């Protein structure tokens, strides 16, 4: 299975969520994890750039909108047209993206984003 996206975040966020995707769908290999642990912004940007260049991934998913991984991706994608950034991701969003093999990248990302948002529910309020 080709790598379709990079997942980047704090600590073991990326490896953890990819592990869950693998357990649920068997499609964890479609994602490449990047952790910001022990890295400065320039190092994160370098790791992300190398991951995208080596894998051909067109999407980067990050954990926090104002986090260091998101900042690094925003700086990096200026030089990489066609690479999309999706931030504030959850497991539902990533599972949906993993299951959309035959959709073009933009359609897969938008559908996953819509369903990821819709999966967030408050009970007992």
Tab-separated table of C-alpha atoms in Angstrom:
chain	number	residue	atom	x	y	z
A	1	UNK	CA	0.000	0.000	0.000
A	2	UNK	CA	1.523	3.354	-0.982
A	3	UNK	CA	1.910	6.089	1.615
A	4	UNK	CA	-0.882	8.602	1.061
A	5	UNK	CA	-0.340	10.960	3.982
A	6	UNK	CA	1.971	12.047	6.760
A	7	UNK	CA	0.628	12.319	10.313
A	8	UNK	CA	2.610	14.688	12.539
A	9	UNK	CA	2.147	15.704	16.139
A	10	UNK	CA	3.306	15.856	19.699
A	11	UNK	CA	4.918	12.880	21.407
A	12	UNK	CA	3.532	9.571	20.196
A	13	UNK	CA	0.335	11.055	18.742
A	14	UNK	CA	1.173	10.032	15.169
A	15	UNK	CA	2.338	6.493	15.911
A	16	UNK	CA	-0.577	5.959	18.280
A	17	UNK	CA	-3.274	7.045	15.872
A	18	UNK	CA	-1.668	5.118	13.004
A	19	UNK	CA	-1.565	2.034	15.238
A	20	UNK	CA	-5.302	2.435	15.840
A	21	UNK	CA	-5.926	2.803	12.091
A	22	UNK	CA	-3.964	-0.396	11.466
A	23	UNK	CA	-5.882	-2.279	14.158
A	24	UNK	CA	-9.282	-1.152	12.872
A	25	UNK	CA	-8.758	-1.184	9.094
A	26	UNK	CA	-5.424	-2.818	8.315
A	27	UNK	CA	-4.486	0.342	6.404
A	28	UNK	CA	-1.958	1.926	8.725
A	29	UNK	CA	0.732	1.601	6.054
A	30	UNK	CA	-0.970	4.417	4.128
A	31	UNK	CA	0.354	6.860	6.747
A	32	UNK	CA	3.857	7.920	7.754
A	33	UNK	CA	4.295	9.159	11.361
A	34	UNK	CA	6.406	12.161	12.391
A	35	UNK	CA	6.925	13.218	16.018
A	36	UNK	CA	8.111	16.647	17.103
A	37	UNK	CA	9.749	15.243	20.247
A	38	UNK	CA	13.133	16.859	20.824
A	39	UNK	CA	13.012	18.812	17.552
A	40	UNK	CA	13.118	22.545	16.900
A	41	UNK	CA	10.862	24.081	14.239
A	42	UNK	CA	13.540	23.876	11.527
A	43	UNK	CA	14.179	20.193	12.315
A	44	UNK	CA	10.454	19.422	12.206
A	45	UNK	CA	10.188	21.187	8.865
A	46	UNK	CA	13.155	19.209	7.534
A	47	UNK	CA	11.703	15.896	8.714
A	48	UNK	CA	8.333	16.695	7.149
A	49	UNK	CA	9.887	17.840	3.866
A	50	UNK	CA	11.943	14.661	3.639
A	51	UNK	CA	8.919	12.503	4.470
A	52	UNK	CA	6.846	14.159	1.747
A	53	UNK	CA	9.636	14.074	-0.820
A	54	UNK	CA	10.526	10.435	-0.104
A	55	UNK	CA	6.959	9.128	0.071
A	56	UNK	CA	5.141	11.295	-2.459
A	57	UNK	CA	2.406	11.961	0.120
A	58	UNK	CA	0.094	14.829	-0.801
A	59	UNK	CA	-1.517	15.345	2.617
A	60	UNK	CA	-0.148	16.182	6.048
A	61	UNK	CA	-2.421	15.700	9.052
A	62	UNK	CA	-1.419	17.446	12.306
A	63	UNK	CA	-2.755	17.383	15.837
A	64	UNK	CA	-3.017	21.067	16.818
A	65	UNK	CA	-3.816	24.130	14.676
A	66	UNK	CA	-1.249	26.296	16.487
A	67	UNK	CA	1.285	23.526	17.146
A	68	UNK	CA	4.866	23.372	15.949
A	69	UNK	CA	4.129	20.661	13.384
A	70	UNK	CA	1.396	22.773	11.828
A	71	UNK	CA	3.660	25.830	11.737
A	72	UNK	CA	6.387	23.773	10.065
A	73	UNK	CA	3.987	22.417	7.442
A	74	UNK	CA	2.605	25.881	6.714
A	75	UNK	CA	6.127	27.153	6.038
A	76	UNK	CA	7.058	24.115	3.965
A	77	UNK	CA	4.028	23.827	1.673
A	78	UNK	CA	4.675	27.233	0.145
A	79	UNK	CA	7.324	25.448	-1.914
A	80	UNK	CA	5.256	22.315	-2.509
A	81	UNK	CA	2.103	23.108	-4.480
A	82	UNK	CA	-0.534	20.435	-4.228
A	83	UNK	CA	0.340	19.376	-0.677
A	84	UNK	CA	-2.622	19.815	1.667
A	85	UNK	CA	-2.525	20.470	5.415
A	86	UNK	CA	-5.359	19.278	7.650
A	87	UNK	CA	-4.996	20.187	11.314
A	88	UNK	CA	-6.902	19.360	14.480
A	89	UNK	CA	-7.456	15.798	13.271
A	90	UNK	CA	-9.199	12.980	15.093
A	91	UNK	CA	-9.283	9.217	14.601
A	92	UNK	CA	-12.629	9.295	12.772
A	93	UNK	CA	-11.253	11.696	10.176
A	94	UNK	CA	-8.144	9.591	9.590
A	95	UNK	CA	-10.133	6.345	9.371
A	96	UNK	CA	-12.405	7.907	6.776
A	97	UNK	CA	-9.417	9.115	4.734
A	98	UNK	CA	-7.807	5.667	4.960
A	99	UNK	CA	-10.898	4.034	3.476
A	100	UNK	CA	-11.142	6.373	0.459
A	101	UNK	CA	-8.671	4.605	-1.838
A	102	UNK	CA	-10.185	5.554	-5.148
A	103	UNK	CA	-11.151	9.175	-4.449
A	104	UNK	CA	-8.881	11.968	-5.600
A	105	UNK	CA	-6.919	13.591	-2.785
A	106	UNK	CA	-8.992	16.766	-2.417
A	107	UNK	CA	-12.279	14.839	-2.421
A	108	UNK	CA	-10.938	12.311	0.091
A	109	UNK	CA	-9.675	15.058	2.402
A	110	UNK	CA	-12.894	17.084	2.237
A	111	UNK	CA	-15.092	14.046	2.844
A	112	UNK	CA	-12.921	12.894	5.737
A	113	UNK	CA	-12.939	16.391	7.233
A	114	UNK	CA	-16.730	16.607	7.054
A	115	UNK	CA	-17.205	13.187	8.652
A	116	UNK	CA	-14.474	13.794	11.235
A	117	UNK	CA	-16.223	16.964	12.395
A	118	UNK	CA	-19.581	15.193	12.450
A	119	UNK	CA	-18.186	12.401	14.635
A	120	UNK	CA	-17.658	14.748	17.574
A	121	UNK	CA	-20.661	14.520	19.896
A	122	UNK	CA	-21.476	15.603	23.445
A	123	UNK	CA	-23.691	13.304	25.523
A	124	UNK	CA	-25.370	14.165	28.787
A	125	UNK	CA	-25.460	17.894	28.255
